[in-house]
PDB file of N, CA and C in Angstrom:
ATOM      1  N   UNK A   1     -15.829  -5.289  -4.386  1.00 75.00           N
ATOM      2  CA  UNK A   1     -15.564  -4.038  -5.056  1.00 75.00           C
ATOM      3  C   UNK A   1     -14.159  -4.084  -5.647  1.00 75.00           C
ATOM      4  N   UNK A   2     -13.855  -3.610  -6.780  1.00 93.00           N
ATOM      5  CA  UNK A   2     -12.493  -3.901  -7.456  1.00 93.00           C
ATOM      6  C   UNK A   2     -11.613  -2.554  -6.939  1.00 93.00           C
ATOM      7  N   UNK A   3     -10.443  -2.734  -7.290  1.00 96.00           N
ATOM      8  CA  UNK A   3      -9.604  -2.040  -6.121  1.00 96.00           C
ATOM      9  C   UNK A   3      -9.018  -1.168  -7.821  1.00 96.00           C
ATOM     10  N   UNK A   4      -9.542   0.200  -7.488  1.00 97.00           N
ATOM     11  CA  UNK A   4      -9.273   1.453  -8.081  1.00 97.00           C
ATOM     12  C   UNK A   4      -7.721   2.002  -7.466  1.00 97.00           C
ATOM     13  N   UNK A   5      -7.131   2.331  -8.593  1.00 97.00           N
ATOM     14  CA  UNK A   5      -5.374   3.166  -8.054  1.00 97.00           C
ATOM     15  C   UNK A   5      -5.500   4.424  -8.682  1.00 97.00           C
ATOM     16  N   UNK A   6      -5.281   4.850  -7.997  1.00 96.00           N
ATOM     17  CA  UNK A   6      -4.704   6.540  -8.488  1.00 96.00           C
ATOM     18  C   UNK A   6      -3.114   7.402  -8.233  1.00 96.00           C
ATOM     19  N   UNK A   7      -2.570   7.064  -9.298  1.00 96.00           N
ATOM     20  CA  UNK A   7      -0.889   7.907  -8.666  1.00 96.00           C
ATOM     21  C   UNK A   7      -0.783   9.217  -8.575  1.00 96.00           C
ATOM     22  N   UNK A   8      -0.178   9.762  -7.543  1.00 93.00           N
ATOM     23  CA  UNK A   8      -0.262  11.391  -8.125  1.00 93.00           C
ATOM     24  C   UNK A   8       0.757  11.777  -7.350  1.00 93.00           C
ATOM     25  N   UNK A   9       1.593  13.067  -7.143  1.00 88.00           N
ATOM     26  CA  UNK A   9       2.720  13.655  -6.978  1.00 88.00           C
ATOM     27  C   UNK A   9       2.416  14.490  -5.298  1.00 88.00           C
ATOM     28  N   UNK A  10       2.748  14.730  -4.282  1.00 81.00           N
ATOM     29  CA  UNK A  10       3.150  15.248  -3.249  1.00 81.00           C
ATOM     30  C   UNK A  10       3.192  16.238  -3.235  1.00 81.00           C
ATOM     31  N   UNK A  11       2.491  17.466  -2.680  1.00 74.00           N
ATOM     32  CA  UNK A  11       3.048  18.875  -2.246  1.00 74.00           C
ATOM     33  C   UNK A  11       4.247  18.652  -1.230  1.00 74.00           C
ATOM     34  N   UNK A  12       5.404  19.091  -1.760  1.00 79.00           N
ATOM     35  CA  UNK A  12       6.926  18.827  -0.635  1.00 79.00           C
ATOM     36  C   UNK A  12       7.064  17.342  -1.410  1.00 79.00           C
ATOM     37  N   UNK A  13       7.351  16.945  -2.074  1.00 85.00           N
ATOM     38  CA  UNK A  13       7.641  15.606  -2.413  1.00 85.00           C
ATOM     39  C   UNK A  13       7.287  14.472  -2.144  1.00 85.00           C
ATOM     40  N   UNK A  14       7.804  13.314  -3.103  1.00 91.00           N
ATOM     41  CA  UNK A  14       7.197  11.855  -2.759  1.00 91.00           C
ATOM     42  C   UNK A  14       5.957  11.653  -3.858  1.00 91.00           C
ATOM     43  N   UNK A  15       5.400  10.326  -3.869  1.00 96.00           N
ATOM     44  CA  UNK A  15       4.696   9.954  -4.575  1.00 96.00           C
ATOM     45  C   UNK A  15       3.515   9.339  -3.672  1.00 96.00           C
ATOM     46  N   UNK A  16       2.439   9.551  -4.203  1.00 96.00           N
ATOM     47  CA  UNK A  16       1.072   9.190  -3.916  1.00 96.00           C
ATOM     48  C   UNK A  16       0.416   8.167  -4.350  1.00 96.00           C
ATOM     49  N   UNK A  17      -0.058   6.629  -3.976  1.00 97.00           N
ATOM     50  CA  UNK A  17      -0.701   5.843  -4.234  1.00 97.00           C
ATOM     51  C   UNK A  17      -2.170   5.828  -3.779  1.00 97.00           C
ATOM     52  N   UNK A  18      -3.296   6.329  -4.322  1.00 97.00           N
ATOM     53  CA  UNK A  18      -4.502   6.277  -3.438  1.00 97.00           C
ATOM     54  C   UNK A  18      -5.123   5.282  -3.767  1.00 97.00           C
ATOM     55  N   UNK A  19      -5.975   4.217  -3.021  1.00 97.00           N
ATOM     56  CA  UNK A  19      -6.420   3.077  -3.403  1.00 97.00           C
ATOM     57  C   UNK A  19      -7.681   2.858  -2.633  1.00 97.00           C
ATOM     58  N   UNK A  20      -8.355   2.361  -3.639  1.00 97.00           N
ATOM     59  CA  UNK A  20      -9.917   2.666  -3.376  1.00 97.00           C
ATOM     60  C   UNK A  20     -10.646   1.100  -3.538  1.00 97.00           C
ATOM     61  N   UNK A  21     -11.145   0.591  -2.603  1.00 96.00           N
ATOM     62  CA  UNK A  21     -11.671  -0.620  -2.517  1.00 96.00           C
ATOM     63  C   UNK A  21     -11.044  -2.161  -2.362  1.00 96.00           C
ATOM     64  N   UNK A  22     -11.307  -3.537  -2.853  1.00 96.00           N
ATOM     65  CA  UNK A  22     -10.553  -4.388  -2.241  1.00 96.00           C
ATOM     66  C   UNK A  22      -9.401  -4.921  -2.842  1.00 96.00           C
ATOM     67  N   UNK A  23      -8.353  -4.669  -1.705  1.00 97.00           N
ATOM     68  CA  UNK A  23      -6.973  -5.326  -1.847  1.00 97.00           C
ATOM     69  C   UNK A  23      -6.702  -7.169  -2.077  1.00 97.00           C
ATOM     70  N   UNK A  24      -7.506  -7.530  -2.774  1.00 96.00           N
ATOM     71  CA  UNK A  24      -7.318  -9.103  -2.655  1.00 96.00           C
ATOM     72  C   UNK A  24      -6.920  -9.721  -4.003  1.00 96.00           C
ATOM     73  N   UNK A  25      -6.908 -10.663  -4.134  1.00 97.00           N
ATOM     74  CA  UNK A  25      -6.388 -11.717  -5.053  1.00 97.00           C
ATOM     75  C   UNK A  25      -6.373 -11.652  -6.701  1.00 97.00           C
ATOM     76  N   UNK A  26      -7.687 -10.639  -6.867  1.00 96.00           N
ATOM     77  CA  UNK A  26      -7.872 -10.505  -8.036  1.00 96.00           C
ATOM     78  C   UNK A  26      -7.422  -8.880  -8.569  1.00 96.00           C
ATOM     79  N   UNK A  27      -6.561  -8.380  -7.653  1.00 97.00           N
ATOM     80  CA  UNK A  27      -6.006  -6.823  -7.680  1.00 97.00           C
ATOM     81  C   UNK A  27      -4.492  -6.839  -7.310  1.00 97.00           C
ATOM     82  N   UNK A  28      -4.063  -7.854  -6.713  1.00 97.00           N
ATOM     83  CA  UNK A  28      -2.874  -7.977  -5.688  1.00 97.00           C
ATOM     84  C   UNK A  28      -1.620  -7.451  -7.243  1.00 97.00           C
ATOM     85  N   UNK A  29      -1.750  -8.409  -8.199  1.00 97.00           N
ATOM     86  CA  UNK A  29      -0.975  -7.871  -9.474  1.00 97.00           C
ATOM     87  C   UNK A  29      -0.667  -6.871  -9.690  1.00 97.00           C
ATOM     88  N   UNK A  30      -2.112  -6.068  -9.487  1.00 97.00           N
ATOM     89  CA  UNK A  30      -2.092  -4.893 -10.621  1.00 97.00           C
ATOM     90  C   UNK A  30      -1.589  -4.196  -9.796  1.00 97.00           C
ATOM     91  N   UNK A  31      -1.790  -4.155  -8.203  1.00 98.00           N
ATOM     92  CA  UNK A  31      -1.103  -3.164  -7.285  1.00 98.00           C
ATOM     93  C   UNK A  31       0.405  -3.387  -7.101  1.00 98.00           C
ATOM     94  N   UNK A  32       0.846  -4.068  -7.456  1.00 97.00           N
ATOM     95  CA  UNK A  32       2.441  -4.534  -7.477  1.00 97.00           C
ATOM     96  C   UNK A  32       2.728  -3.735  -8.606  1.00 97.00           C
ATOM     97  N   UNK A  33       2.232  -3.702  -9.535  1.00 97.00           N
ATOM     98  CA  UNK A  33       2.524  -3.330 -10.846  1.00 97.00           C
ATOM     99  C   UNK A  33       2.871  -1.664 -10.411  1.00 97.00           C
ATOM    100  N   UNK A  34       1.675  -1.170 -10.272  1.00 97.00           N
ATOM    101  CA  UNK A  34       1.195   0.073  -9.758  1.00 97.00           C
ATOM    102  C   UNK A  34       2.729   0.432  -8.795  1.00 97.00           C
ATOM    103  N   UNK A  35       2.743  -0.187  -7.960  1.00 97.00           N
ATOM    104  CA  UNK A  35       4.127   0.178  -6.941  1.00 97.00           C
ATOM    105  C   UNK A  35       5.338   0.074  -8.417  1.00 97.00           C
ATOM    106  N   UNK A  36       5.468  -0.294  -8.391  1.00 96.00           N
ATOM    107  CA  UNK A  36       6.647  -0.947  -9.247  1.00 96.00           C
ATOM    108  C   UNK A  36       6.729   0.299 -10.918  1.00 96.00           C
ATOM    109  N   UNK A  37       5.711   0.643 -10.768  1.00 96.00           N
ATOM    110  CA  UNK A  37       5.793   2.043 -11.677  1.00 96.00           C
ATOM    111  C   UNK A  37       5.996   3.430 -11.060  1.00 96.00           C
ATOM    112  N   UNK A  38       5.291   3.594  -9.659  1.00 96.00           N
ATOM    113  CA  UNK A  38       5.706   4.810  -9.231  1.00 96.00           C
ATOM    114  C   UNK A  38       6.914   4.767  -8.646  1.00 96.00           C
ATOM    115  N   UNK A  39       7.698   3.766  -8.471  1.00 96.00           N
ATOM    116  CA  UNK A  39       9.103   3.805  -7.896  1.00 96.00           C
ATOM    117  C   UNK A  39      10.130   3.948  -9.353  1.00 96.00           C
ATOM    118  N   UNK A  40       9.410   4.248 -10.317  1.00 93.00           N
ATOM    119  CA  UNK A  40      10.456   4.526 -11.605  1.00 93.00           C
ATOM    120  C   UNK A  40      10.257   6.254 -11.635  1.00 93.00           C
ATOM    121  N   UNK A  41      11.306   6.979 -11.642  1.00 92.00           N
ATOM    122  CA  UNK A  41      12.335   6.942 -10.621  1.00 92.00           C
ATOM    123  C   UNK A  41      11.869   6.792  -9.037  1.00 92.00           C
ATOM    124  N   UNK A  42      12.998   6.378  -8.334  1.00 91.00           N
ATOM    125  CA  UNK A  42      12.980   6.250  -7.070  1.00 91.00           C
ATOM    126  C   UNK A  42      11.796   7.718  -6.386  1.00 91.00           C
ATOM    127  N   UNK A  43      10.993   7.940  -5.927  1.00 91.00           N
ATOM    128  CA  UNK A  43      10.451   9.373  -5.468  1.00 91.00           C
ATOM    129  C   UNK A  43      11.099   9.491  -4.146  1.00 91.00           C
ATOM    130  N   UNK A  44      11.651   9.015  -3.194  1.00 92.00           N
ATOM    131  CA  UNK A  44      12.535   9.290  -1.857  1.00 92.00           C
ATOM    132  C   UNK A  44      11.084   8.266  -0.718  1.00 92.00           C
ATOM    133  N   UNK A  45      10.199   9.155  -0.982  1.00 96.00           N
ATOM    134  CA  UNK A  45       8.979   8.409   0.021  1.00 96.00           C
ATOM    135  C   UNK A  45       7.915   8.444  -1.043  1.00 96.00           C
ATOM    136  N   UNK A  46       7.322   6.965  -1.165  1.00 97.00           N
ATOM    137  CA  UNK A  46       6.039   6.326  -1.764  1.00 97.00           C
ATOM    138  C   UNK A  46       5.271   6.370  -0.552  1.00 97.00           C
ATOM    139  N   UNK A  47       4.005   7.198  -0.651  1.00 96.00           N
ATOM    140  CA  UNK A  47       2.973   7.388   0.330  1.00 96.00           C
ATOM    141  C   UNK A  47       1.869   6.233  -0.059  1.00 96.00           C
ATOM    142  N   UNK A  48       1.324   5.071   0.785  1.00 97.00           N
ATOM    143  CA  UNK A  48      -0.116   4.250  -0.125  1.00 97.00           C
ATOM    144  C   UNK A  48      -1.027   5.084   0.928  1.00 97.00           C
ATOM    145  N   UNK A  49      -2.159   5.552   0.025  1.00 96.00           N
ATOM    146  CA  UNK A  49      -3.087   6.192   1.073  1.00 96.00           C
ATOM    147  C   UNK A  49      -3.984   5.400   0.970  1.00 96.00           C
ATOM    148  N   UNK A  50      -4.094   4.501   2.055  1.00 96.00           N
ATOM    149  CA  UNK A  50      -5.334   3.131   1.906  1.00 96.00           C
ATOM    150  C   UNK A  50      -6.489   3.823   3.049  1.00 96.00           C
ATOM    151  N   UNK A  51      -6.884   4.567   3.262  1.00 95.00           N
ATOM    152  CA  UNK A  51      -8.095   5.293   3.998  1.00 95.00           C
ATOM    153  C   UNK A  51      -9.304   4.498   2.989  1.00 95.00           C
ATOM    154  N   UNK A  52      -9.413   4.062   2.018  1.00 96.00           N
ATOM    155  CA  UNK A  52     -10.475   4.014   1.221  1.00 96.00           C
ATOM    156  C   UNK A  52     -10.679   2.070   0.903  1.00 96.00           C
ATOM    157  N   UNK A  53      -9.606   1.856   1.429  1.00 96.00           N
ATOM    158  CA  UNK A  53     -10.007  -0.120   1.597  1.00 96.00           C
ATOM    159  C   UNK A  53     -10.782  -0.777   2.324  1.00 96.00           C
ATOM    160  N   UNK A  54     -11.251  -1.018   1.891  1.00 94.00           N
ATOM    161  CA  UNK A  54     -12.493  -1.960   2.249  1.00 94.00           C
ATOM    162  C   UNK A  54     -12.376  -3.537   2.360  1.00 94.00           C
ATOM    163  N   UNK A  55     -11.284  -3.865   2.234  1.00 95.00           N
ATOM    164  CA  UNK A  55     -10.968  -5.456   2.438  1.00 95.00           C
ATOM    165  C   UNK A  55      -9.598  -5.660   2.356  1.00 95.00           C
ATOM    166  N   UNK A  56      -9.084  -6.529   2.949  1.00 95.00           N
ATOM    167  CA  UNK A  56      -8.213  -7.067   2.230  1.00 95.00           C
ATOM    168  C   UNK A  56      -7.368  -8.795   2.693  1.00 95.00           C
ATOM    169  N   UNK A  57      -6.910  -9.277   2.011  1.00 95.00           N
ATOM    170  CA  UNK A  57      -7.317 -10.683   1.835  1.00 95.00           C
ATOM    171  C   UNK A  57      -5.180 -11.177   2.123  1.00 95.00           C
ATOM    172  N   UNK A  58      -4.959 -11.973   2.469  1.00 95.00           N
ATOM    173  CA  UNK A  58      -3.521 -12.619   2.137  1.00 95.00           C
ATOM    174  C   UNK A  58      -2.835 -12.176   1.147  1.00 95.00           C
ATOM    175  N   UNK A  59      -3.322 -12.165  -0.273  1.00 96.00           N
ATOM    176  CA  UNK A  59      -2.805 -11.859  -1.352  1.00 96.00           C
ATOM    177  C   UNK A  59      -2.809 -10.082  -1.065  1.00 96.00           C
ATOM    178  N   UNK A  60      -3.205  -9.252  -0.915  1.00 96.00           N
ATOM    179  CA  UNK A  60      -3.256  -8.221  -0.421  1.00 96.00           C
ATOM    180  C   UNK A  60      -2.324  -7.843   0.589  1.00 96.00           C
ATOM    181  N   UNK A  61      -2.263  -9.197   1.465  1.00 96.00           N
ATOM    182  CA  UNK A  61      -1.022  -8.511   2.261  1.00 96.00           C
ATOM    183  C   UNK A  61       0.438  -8.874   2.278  1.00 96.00           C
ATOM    184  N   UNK A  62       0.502  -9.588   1.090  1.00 97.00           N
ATOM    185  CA  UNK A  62       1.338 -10.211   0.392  1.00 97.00           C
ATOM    186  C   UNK A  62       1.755  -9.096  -0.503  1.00 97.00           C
ATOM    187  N   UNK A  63       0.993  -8.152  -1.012  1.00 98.00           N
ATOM    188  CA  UNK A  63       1.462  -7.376  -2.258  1.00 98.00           C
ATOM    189  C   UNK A  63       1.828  -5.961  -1.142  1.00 98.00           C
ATOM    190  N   UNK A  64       1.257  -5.776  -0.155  1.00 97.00           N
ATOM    191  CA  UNK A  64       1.940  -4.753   0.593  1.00 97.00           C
ATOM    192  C   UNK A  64       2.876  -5.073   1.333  1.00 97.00           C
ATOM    193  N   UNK A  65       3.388  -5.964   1.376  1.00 97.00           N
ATOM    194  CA  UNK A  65       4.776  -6.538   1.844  1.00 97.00           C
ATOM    195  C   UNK A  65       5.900  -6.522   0.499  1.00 97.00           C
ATOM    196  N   UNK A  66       5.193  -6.964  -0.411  1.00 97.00           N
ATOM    197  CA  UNK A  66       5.984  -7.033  -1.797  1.00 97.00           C
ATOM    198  C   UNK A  66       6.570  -5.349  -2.213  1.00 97.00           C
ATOM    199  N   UNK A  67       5.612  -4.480  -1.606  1.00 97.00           N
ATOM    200  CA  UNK A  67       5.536  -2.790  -1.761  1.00 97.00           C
ATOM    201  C   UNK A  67       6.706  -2.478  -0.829  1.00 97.00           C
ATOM    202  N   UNK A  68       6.579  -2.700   0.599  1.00 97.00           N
ATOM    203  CA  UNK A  68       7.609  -2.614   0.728  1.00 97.00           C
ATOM    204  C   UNK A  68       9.177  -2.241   0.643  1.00 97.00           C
ATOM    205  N   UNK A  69       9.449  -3.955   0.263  1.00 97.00           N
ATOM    206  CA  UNK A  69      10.465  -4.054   0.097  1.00 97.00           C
ATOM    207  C   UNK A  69      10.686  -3.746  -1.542  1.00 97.00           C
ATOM    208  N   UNK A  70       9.846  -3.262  -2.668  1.00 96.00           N
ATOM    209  CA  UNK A  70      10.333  -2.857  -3.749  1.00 96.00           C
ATOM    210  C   UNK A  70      10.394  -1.654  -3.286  1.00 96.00           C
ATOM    211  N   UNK A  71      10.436  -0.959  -2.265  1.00 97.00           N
ATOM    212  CA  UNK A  71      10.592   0.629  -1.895  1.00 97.00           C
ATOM    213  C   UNK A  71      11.913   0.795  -1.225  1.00 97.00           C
ATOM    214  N   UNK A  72      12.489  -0.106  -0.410  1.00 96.00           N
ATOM    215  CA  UNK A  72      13.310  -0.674  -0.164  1.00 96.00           C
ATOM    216  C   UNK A  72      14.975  -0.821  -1.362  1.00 96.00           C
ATOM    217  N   UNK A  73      14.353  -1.796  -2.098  1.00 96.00           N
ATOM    218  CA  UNK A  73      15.552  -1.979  -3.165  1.00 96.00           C
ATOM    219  C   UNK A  73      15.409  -0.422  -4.170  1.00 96.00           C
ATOM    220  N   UNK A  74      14.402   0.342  -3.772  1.00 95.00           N
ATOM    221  CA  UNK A  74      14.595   1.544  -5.170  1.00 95.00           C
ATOM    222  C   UNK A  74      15.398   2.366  -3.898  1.00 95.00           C
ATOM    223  N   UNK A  75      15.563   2.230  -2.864  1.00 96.00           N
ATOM    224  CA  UNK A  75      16.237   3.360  -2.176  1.00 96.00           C
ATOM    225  C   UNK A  75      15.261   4.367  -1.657  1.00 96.00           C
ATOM    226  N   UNK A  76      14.030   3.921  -1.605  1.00 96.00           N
ATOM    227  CA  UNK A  76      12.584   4.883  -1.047  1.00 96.00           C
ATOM    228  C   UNK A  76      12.401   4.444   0.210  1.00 96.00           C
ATOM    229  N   UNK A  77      11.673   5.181   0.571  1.00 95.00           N
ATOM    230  CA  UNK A  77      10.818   4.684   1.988  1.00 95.00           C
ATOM    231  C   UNK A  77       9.208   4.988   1.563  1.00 95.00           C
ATOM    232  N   UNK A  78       8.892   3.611   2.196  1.00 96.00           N
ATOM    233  CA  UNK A  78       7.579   3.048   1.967  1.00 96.00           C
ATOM    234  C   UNK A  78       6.693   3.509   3.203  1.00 96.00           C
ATOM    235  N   UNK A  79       5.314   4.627   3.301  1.00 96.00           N
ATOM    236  CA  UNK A  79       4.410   4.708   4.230  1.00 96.00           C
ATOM    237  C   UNK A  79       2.844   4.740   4.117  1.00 96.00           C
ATOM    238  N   UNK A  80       2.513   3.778   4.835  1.00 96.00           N
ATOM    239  CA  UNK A  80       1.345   3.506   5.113  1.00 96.00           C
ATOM    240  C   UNK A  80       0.541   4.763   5.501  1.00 96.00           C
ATOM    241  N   UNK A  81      -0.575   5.282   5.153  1.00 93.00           N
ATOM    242  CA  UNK A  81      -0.875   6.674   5.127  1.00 93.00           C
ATOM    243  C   UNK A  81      -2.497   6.500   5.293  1.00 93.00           C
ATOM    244  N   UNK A  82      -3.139   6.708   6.671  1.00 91.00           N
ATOM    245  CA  UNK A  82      -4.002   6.312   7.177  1.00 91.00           C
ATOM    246  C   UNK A  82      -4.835   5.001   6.513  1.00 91.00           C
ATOM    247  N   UNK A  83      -4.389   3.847   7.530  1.00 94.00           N
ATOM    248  CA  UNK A  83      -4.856   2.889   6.824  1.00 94.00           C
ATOM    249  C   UNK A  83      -6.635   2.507   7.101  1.00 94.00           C
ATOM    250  N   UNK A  84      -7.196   2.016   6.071  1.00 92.00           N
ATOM    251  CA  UNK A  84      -8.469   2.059   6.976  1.00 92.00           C
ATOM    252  C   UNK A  84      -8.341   0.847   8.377  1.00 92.00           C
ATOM    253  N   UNK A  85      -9.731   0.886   8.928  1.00 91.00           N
ATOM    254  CA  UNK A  85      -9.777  -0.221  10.263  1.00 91.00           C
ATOM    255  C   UNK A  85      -9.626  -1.297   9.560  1.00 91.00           C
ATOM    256  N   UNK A  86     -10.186  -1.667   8.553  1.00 90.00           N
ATOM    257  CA  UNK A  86     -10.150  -2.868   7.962  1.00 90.00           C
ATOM    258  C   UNK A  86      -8.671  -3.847   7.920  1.00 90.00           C
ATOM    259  N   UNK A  87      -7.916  -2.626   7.591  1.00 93.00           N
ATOM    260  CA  UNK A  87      -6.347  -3.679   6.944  1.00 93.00           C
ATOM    261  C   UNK A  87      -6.105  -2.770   8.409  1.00 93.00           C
ATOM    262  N   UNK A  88      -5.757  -2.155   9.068  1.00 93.00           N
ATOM    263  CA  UNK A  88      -5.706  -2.638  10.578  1.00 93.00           C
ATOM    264  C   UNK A  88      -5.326  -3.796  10.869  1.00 93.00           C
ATOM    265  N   UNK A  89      -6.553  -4.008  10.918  1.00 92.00           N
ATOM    266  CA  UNK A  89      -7.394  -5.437  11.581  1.00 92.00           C
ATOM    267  C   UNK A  89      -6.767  -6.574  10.971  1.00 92.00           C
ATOM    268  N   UNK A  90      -6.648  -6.288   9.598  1.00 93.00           N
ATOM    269  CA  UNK A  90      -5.877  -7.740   9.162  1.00 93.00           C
ATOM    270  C   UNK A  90      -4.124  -7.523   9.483  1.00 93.00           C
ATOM    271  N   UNK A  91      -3.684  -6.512   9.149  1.00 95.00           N
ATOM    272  CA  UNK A  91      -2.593  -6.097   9.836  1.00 95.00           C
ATOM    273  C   UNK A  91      -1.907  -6.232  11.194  1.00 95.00           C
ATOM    274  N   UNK A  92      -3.047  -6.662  12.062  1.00 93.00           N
ATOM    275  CA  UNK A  92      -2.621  -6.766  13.476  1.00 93.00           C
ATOM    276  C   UNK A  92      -2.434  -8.061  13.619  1.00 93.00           C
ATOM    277  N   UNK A  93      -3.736  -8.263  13.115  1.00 93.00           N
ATOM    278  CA  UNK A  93      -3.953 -10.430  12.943  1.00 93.00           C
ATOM    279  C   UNK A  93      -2.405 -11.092  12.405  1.00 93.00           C
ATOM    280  N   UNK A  94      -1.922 -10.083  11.550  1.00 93.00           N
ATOM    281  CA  UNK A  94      -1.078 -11.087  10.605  1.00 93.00           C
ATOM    282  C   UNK A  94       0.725 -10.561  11.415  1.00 93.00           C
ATOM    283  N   UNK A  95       0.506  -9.734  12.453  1.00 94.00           N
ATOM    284  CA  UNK A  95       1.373  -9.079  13.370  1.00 94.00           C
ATOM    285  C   UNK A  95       2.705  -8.165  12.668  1.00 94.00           C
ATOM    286  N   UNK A  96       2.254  -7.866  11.521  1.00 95.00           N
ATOM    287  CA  UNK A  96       2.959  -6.861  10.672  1.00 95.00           C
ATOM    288  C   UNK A  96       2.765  -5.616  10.973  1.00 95.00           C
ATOM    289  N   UNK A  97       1.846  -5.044  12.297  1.00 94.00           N
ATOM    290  CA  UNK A  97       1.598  -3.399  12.311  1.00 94.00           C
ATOM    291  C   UNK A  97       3.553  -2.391  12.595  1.00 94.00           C
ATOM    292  N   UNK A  98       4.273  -3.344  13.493  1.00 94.00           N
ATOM    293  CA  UNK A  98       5.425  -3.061  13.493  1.00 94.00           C
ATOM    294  C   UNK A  98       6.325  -2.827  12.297  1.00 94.00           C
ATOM    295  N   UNK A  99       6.248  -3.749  11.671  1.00 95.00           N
ATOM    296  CA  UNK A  99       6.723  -3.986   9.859  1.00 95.00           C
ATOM    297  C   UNK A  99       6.729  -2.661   9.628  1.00 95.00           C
ATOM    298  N   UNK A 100       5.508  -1.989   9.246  1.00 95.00           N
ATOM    299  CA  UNK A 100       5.122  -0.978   8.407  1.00 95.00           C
ATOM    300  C   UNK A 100       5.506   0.098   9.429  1.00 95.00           C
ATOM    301  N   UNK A 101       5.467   0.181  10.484  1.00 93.00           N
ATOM    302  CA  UNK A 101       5.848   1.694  10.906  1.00 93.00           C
ATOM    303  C   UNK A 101       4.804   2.169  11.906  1.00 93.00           C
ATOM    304  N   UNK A 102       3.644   1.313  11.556  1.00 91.00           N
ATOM    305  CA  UNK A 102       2.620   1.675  12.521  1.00 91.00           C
ATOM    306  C   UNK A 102       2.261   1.700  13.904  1.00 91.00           C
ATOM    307  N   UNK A 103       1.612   2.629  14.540  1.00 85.00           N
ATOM    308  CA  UNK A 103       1.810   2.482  16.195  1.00 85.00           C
ATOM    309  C   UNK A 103       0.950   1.195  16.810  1.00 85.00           C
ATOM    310  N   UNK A 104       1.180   0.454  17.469  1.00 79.00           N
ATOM    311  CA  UNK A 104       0.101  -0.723  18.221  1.00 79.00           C
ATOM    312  C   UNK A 104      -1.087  -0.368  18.600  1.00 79.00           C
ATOM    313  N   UNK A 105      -2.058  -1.550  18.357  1.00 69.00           N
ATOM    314  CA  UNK A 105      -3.154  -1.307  18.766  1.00 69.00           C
ATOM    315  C   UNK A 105      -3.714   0.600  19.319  1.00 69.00           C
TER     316      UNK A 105
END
């Protein structure tokens, strides 16, 4: 399934990334891209609301690491905003749940 973005603005502030289907190799770009536009201007907190992923692959967790730290250099804070089980799961595997903010297992 190709990985759908939607940006949109915060009641109380911040910016909204909603992302809909798989985070992998052939999307990893466009979601960098995607980050890398809603941090023009800085919004204080970039929310990714990944509730709606359905996969996600190395390159995927490569580009949410890349999210990050471009949230990072804009002077934002970057949050993971109910992630599905899926990137969980790869999230735990790859021992980044700390990284992001998230509580253990």
């Amino acid at each position: 399934m190709d990985l759908n973005l939607h940006v949109q603005g915060r009641i109380g502030g911040g910016t909204v990334i909603v992302a809909r289907g798989d985070l992998d190799y052939g999307a990893a770009d466009r979601f960098r891209l995607c980050v890398e536009r809603a941090l023009q201007p800085p919004p204080g907190v970039l929310y990714l609301d990944l509730r709606l992923v359905t996969f996600v692959d190395s390159s995927g967790i490569g580009a949410l690491v890349s999210a990050h730290k471009q949230a990072e250099r804009a002077g934002s804070r970057l949050v993971l905003e109910s992630p599905s089980e899926a990137l969980l799961r790869t999230l735990r595997t790859a021992g980044l749940v700390s990284f992001f903010g998230l509580p253990p297992g």
